[in-house]
PDB file of C-alpha atoms in Angstrom:
ATOM      1  CA  ASP Q   1       0.000   0.000   0.000  1.00 91.00           C
ATOM      2  CA  VAL Q   2       1.037   3.582  -0.574  1.00 95.00           C
ATOM      3  CA  GLN Q   3       2.217   5.193   2.631  1.00 97.00           C
ATOM      4  CA  LEU Q   4       3.839   8.485   3.517  1.00 97.00           C
ATOM      5  CA  GLN Q   5       5.552   9.559   6.713  1.00 97.00           C
ATOM      6  CA  ALA Q   6       6.447  13.167   7.459  1.00 98.00           C
ATOM      7  CA  SER Q   7       9.185  14.077   9.901  1.00 98.00           C
ATOM      8  CA  GLY Q   8      11.643  16.818  10.745  1.00 98.00           C
ATOM      9  CA  GLY Q   9       9.471  19.382  12.451  1.00 98.00           C
ATOM     10  CA  GLY Q  10      10.531  21.201  15.551  1.00 98.00           C
ATOM     11  CA  LEU Q  11      10.772  24.459  17.434  1.00 98.00           C
ATOM     12  CA  VAL Q  12      13.024  27.128  15.957  1.00 98.00           C
ATOM     13  CA  GLN Q  13      13.499  30.860  16.136  1.00 98.00           C
ATOM     14  CA  ALA Q  14      12.543  33.225  13.354  1.00 98.00           C
ATOM     15  CA  GLY Q  15      15.180  33.288  10.655  1.00 98.00           C
ATOM     16  CA  GLU Q  16      16.341  29.732  11.255  1.00 98.00           C
ATOM     17  CA  SER Q  17      15.908  26.714   9.008  1.00 98.00           C
ATOM     18  CA  LEU Q  18      14.357  23.279   9.082  1.00 98.00           C
ATOM     19  CA  ARG Q  19      14.283  20.411   6.639  1.00 98.00           C
ATOM     20  CA  LEU Q  20      11.194  18.279   6.527  1.00 98.00           C
ATOM     21  CA  SER Q  21      11.306  14.786   5.099  1.00 98.00           C
ATOM     22  CA  CYS Q  22       8.627  12.586   3.612  1.00 98.00           C
ATOM     23  CA  ALA Q  23       9.385   8.882   3.417  1.00 97.00           C
ATOM     24  CA  LEU Q  24       7.586   7.108   0.605  1.00 96.00           C
ATOM     25  CA  SER Q  25       6.679   3.454   0.520  1.00 96.00           C
ATOM     26  CA  GLY Q  26       4.703   1.436  -1.985  1.00 95.00           C
ATOM     27  CA  PHE Q  27       5.524   3.814  -4.873  1.00 93.00           C
ATOM     28  CA  THR Q  28       6.076   1.294  -7.647  1.00 90.00           C
ATOM     29  CA  PHE Q  29       4.903   3.659 -10.378  1.00 89.00           C
ATOM     30  CA  ASP Q  30       6.002   6.921 -11.971  1.00 86.00           C
ATOM     31  CA  ASP Q  31       2.833   8.963 -12.307  1.00 91.00           C
ATOM     32  CA  TYR Q  32       2.633  10.705  -8.979  1.00 94.00           C
ATOM     33  CA  ALA Q  33       3.168  14.032  -7.329  1.00 95.00           C
ATOM     34  CA  ILE Q  34       4.172  14.767  -3.763  1.00 97.00           C
ATOM     35  CA  GLY Q  35       2.872  17.832  -2.023  1.00 97.00           C
ATOM     36  CA  TRP Q  36       3.570  19.603   1.218  1.00 98.00           C
ATOM     37  CA  PHE Q  37       0.584  21.130   2.964  1.00 98.00           C
ATOM     38  CA  ARG Q  38       0.190  22.962   6.209  1.00 98.00           C
ATOM     39  CA  GLN Q  39      -2.624  23.856   8.516  1.00 97.00           C
ATOM     40  CA  ALA Q  40      -2.533  26.312  11.375  1.00 96.00           C
ATOM     41  CA  PRO Q  41      -5.205  26.459  14.078  1.00 92.00           C
ATOM     42  CA  GLY Q  42      -8.299  28.237  12.826  1.00 93.00           C
ATOM     43  CA  LYS Q  43      -7.025  28.416   9.257  1.00 94.00           C
ATOM     44  CA  GLU Q  44      -7.677  26.471   6.100  1.00 95.00           C
ATOM     45  CA  ARG Q  45      -5.214  23.943   4.829  1.00 96.00           C
ATOM     46  CA  GLU Q  46      -2.950  25.370   2.172  1.00 96.00           C
ATOM     47  CA  GLY Q  47      -0.692  23.799  -0.383  1.00 97.00           C
ATOM     48  CA  ILE Q  48       2.844  25.000   0.192  1.00 97.00           C
ATOM     49  CA  SER Q  49       4.861  23.156  -2.417  1.00 98.00           C
ATOM     50  CA  CYS Q  50       4.343  20.242  -4.778  1.00 97.00           C
ATOM     51  CA  PHE Q  51       6.614  18.222  -7.020  1.00 95.00           C
ATOM     52  CA  SER Q  52       5.601  16.128 -10.010  1.00 94.00           C
ATOM     53  CA  ASN Q  53       7.565  12.955 -10.583  1.00 92.00           C
ATOM     54  CA  MET Q  54       6.132  12.817 -14.090  1.00 89.00           C
ATOM     55  CA  ASP Q  55       7.625  15.991 -15.501  1.00 89.00           C
ATOM     56  CA  GLY Q  56       9.731  17.402 -12.681  1.00 91.00           C
ATOM     57  CA  SER Q  57       7.617  20.513 -12.342  1.00 94.00           C
ATOM     58  CA  THR Q  58       7.220  22.260  -9.019  1.00 96.00           C
ATOM     59  CA  TYR Q  59       4.818  24.631  -7.384  1.00 97.00           C
ATOM     60  CA  TYR Q  60       5.403  27.064  -4.545  1.00 98.00           C
ATOM     61  CA  ALA Q  61       2.873  29.139  -2.727  1.00 98.00           C
ATOM     62  CA  GLY Q  62       3.623  32.837  -2.870  1.00 97.00           C
ATOM     63  CA  SER Q  63       4.085  32.964   0.879  1.00 96.00           C
ATOM     64  CA  VAL Q  64       7.040  30.565   0.746  1.00 98.00           C
ATOM     65  CA  LYS Q  65       8.515  31.177  -2.698  1.00 97.00           C
ATOM     66  CA  GLY Q  66      12.182  31.995  -2.436  1.00 98.00           C
ATOM     67  CA  ARG Q  67      12.434  30.559   1.064  1.00 98.00           C
ATOM     68  CA  PHE Q  68      11.352  26.929   0.679  1.00 98.00           C
ATOM     69  CA  THR Q  69      12.689  24.325  -1.731  1.00 98.00           C
ATOM     70  CA  ILE Q  70      11.182  20.942  -2.505  1.00 98.00           C
ATOM     71  CA  SER Q  71      13.451  18.139  -3.653  1.00 97.00           C
ATOM     72  CA  SER Q  72      13.219  14.445  -4.411  1.00 94.00           C
ATOM     73  CA  ASP Q  73      15.721  11.715  -3.620  1.00 92.00           C
ATOM     74  CA  ASN Q  74      14.624   8.762  -5.699  1.00 87.00           C
ATOM     75  CA  ALA Q  75      17.320   6.426  -4.382  1.00 88.00           C
ATOM     76  CA  LYS Q  76      16.146   6.874  -0.817  1.00 92.00           C
ATOM     77  CA  LYS Q  77      12.474   7.273  -1.700  1.00 92.00           C
ATOM     78  CA  MET Q  78      12.365  10.553   0.149  1.00 96.00           C
ATOM     79  CA  VAL Q  79      10.980  13.987  -0.612  1.00 97.00           C
ATOM     80  CA  HIS Q  80      12.308  16.941   1.337  1.00 98.00           C
ATOM     81  CA  LEU Q  81      11.177  20.447   2.023  1.00 98.00           C
ATOM     82  CA  GLN Q  82      14.022  22.769   2.911  1.00 98.00           C
ATOM     83  CA  MET Q  83      12.601  25.707   4.826  1.00 98.00           C
ATOM     84  CA  ASN Q  84      14.842  28.731   5.231  1.00 98.00           C
ATOM     85  CA  SER Q  85      14.249  32.129   6.797  1.00 98.00           C
ATOM     86  CA  LEU Q  86      11.352  30.790   8.795  1.00 98.00           C
ATOM     87  CA  LYS Q  87       8.763  33.217  10.072  1.00 98.00           C
ATOM     88  CA  PRO Q  88       6.293  32.929  12.939  1.00 97.00           C
ATOM     89  CA  GLU Q  89       3.482  32.735  10.396  1.00 96.00           C
ATOM     90  CA  ASP Q  90       5.003  29.491   9.136  1.00 98.00           C
ATOM     91  CA  THR Q  91       3.917  27.839  12.369  1.00 98.00           C
ATOM     92  CA  ALA Q  92       1.608  24.971  11.481  1.00 98.00           C
ATOM     93  CA  VAL Q  93       1.296  21.236  11.204  1.00 98.00           C
ATOM     94  CA  TYR Q  94       2.943  20.174   7.963  1.00 98.00           C
ATOM     95  CA  TYR Q  95       1.752  17.189   5.982  1.00 98.00           C
ATOM     96  CA  CYS Q  96       3.025  15.402   2.927  1.00 98.00           C
ATOM     97  CA  ALA Q  97       0.568  13.826   0.542  1.00 98.00           C
ATOM     98  CA  ALA Q  98       0.519  12.084  -2.822  1.00 97.00           C
ATOM     99  CA  ASP Q  99      -1.458  12.609  -5.991  1.00 95.00           C
ATOM    100  CA  ILE Q 100      -1.364   9.384  -7.977  1.00 93.00           C
ATOM    101  CA  GLY Q 101      -2.430   9.358 -11.590  1.00 85.00           C
ATOM    102  CA  TRP Q 102      -2.209  11.477 -14.694  1.00 78.00           C
ATOM    103  CA  GLY Q 103      -3.377  14.530 -12.793  1.00 70.00           C
ATOM    104  CA  SER Q 104      -0.053  14.528 -10.996  1.00 74.00           C
ATOM    105  CA  GLN Q 105       1.459  16.567 -13.827  1.00 80.00           C
ATOM    106  CA  ASN Q 106      -0.788  19.548 -13.133  1.00 83.00           C
ATOM    107  CA  VAL Q 107       0.842  20.627  -9.897  1.00 90.00           C
ATOM    108  CA  GLY Q 108       0.262  24.327 -10.508  1.00 92.00           C
ATOM    109  CA  ASP Q 109      -3.470  23.784 -10.783  1.00 92.00           C
ATOM    110  CA  LEU Q 110      -3.973  21.109  -8.163  1.00 93.00           C
ATOM    111  CA  CYS Q 111      -1.458  21.802  -5.423  1.00 96.00           C
ATOM    112  CA  PRO Q 112      -2.941  24.963  -3.857  1.00 96.00           C
ATOM    113  CA  ALA Q 113      -6.120  23.176  -2.753  1.00 95.00           C
ATOM    114  CA  GLY Q 114      -4.694  19.671  -2.709  1.00 95.00           C
ATOM    115  CA  LEU Q 115      -7.004  18.397  -5.426  1.00 93.00           C
ATOM    116  CA  GLY Q 116      -6.254  14.775  -6.167  1.00 93.00           C
ATOM    117  CA  TYR Q 117      -3.985  14.335  -3.156  1.00 95.00           C
ATOM    118  CA  ASP Q 118      -5.704  11.304  -1.710  1.00 95.00           C
ATOM    119  CA  TYR Q 119      -2.859   9.731   0.241  1.00 97.00           C
ATOM    120  CA  TRP Q 120      -1.701  11.504   3.362  1.00 97.00           C
ATOM    121  CA  GLY Q 121       0.866  10.967   6.025  1.00 93.00           C
ATOM    122  CA  GLN Q 122       0.661  12.122   9.587  1.00 96.00           C
ATOM    123  CA  GLY Q 123       1.757  15.676  10.132  1.00 97.00           C
ATOM    124  CA  THR Q 124       4.832  17.080  11.785  1.00 98.00           C
ATOM    125  CA  GLN Q 125       4.641  20.207  13.925  1.00 98.00           C
ATOM    126  CA  VAL Q 126       6.668  23.261  12.966  1.00 98.00           C
ATOM    127  CA  THR Q 127       6.754  26.081  15.488  1.00 98.00           C
ATOM    128  CA  VAL Q 128       8.616  29.310  14.789  1.00 98.00           C
ATOM    129  CA  SER Q 129       9.050  31.673  17.694  1.00 98.00           C
ATOM    130  CA  SER Q 130       9.361  35.418  17.286  1.00 93.00           C
TER     131      SER Q 130
END
């Protein structure tokens, strides 16, 4: 079965960095995308960054563009989210999820609202103090 496991969250000060990791298992196919999503208390879930394994395309939300970088390590079956220059407003539970199928190539259209991301891992808490 397809499974995802997010890790790497923690408590940091504003301006510091964290690297989140998403371990993938059961991915015996190529047509998928991995997305990072976050949800803060009282706020809607938002797509932060997504990566398509089909065409290599990426998506970044405007709030994190230039600060966060998504990357894929196929050998280790891991997807990472490098988060630099963290801000207090980045505080949230971060989730990784997978979109499996031909829709995985449309990360720009589907990532913001997580459309098609049907497989989710448990979240990891990121807290950024001011």
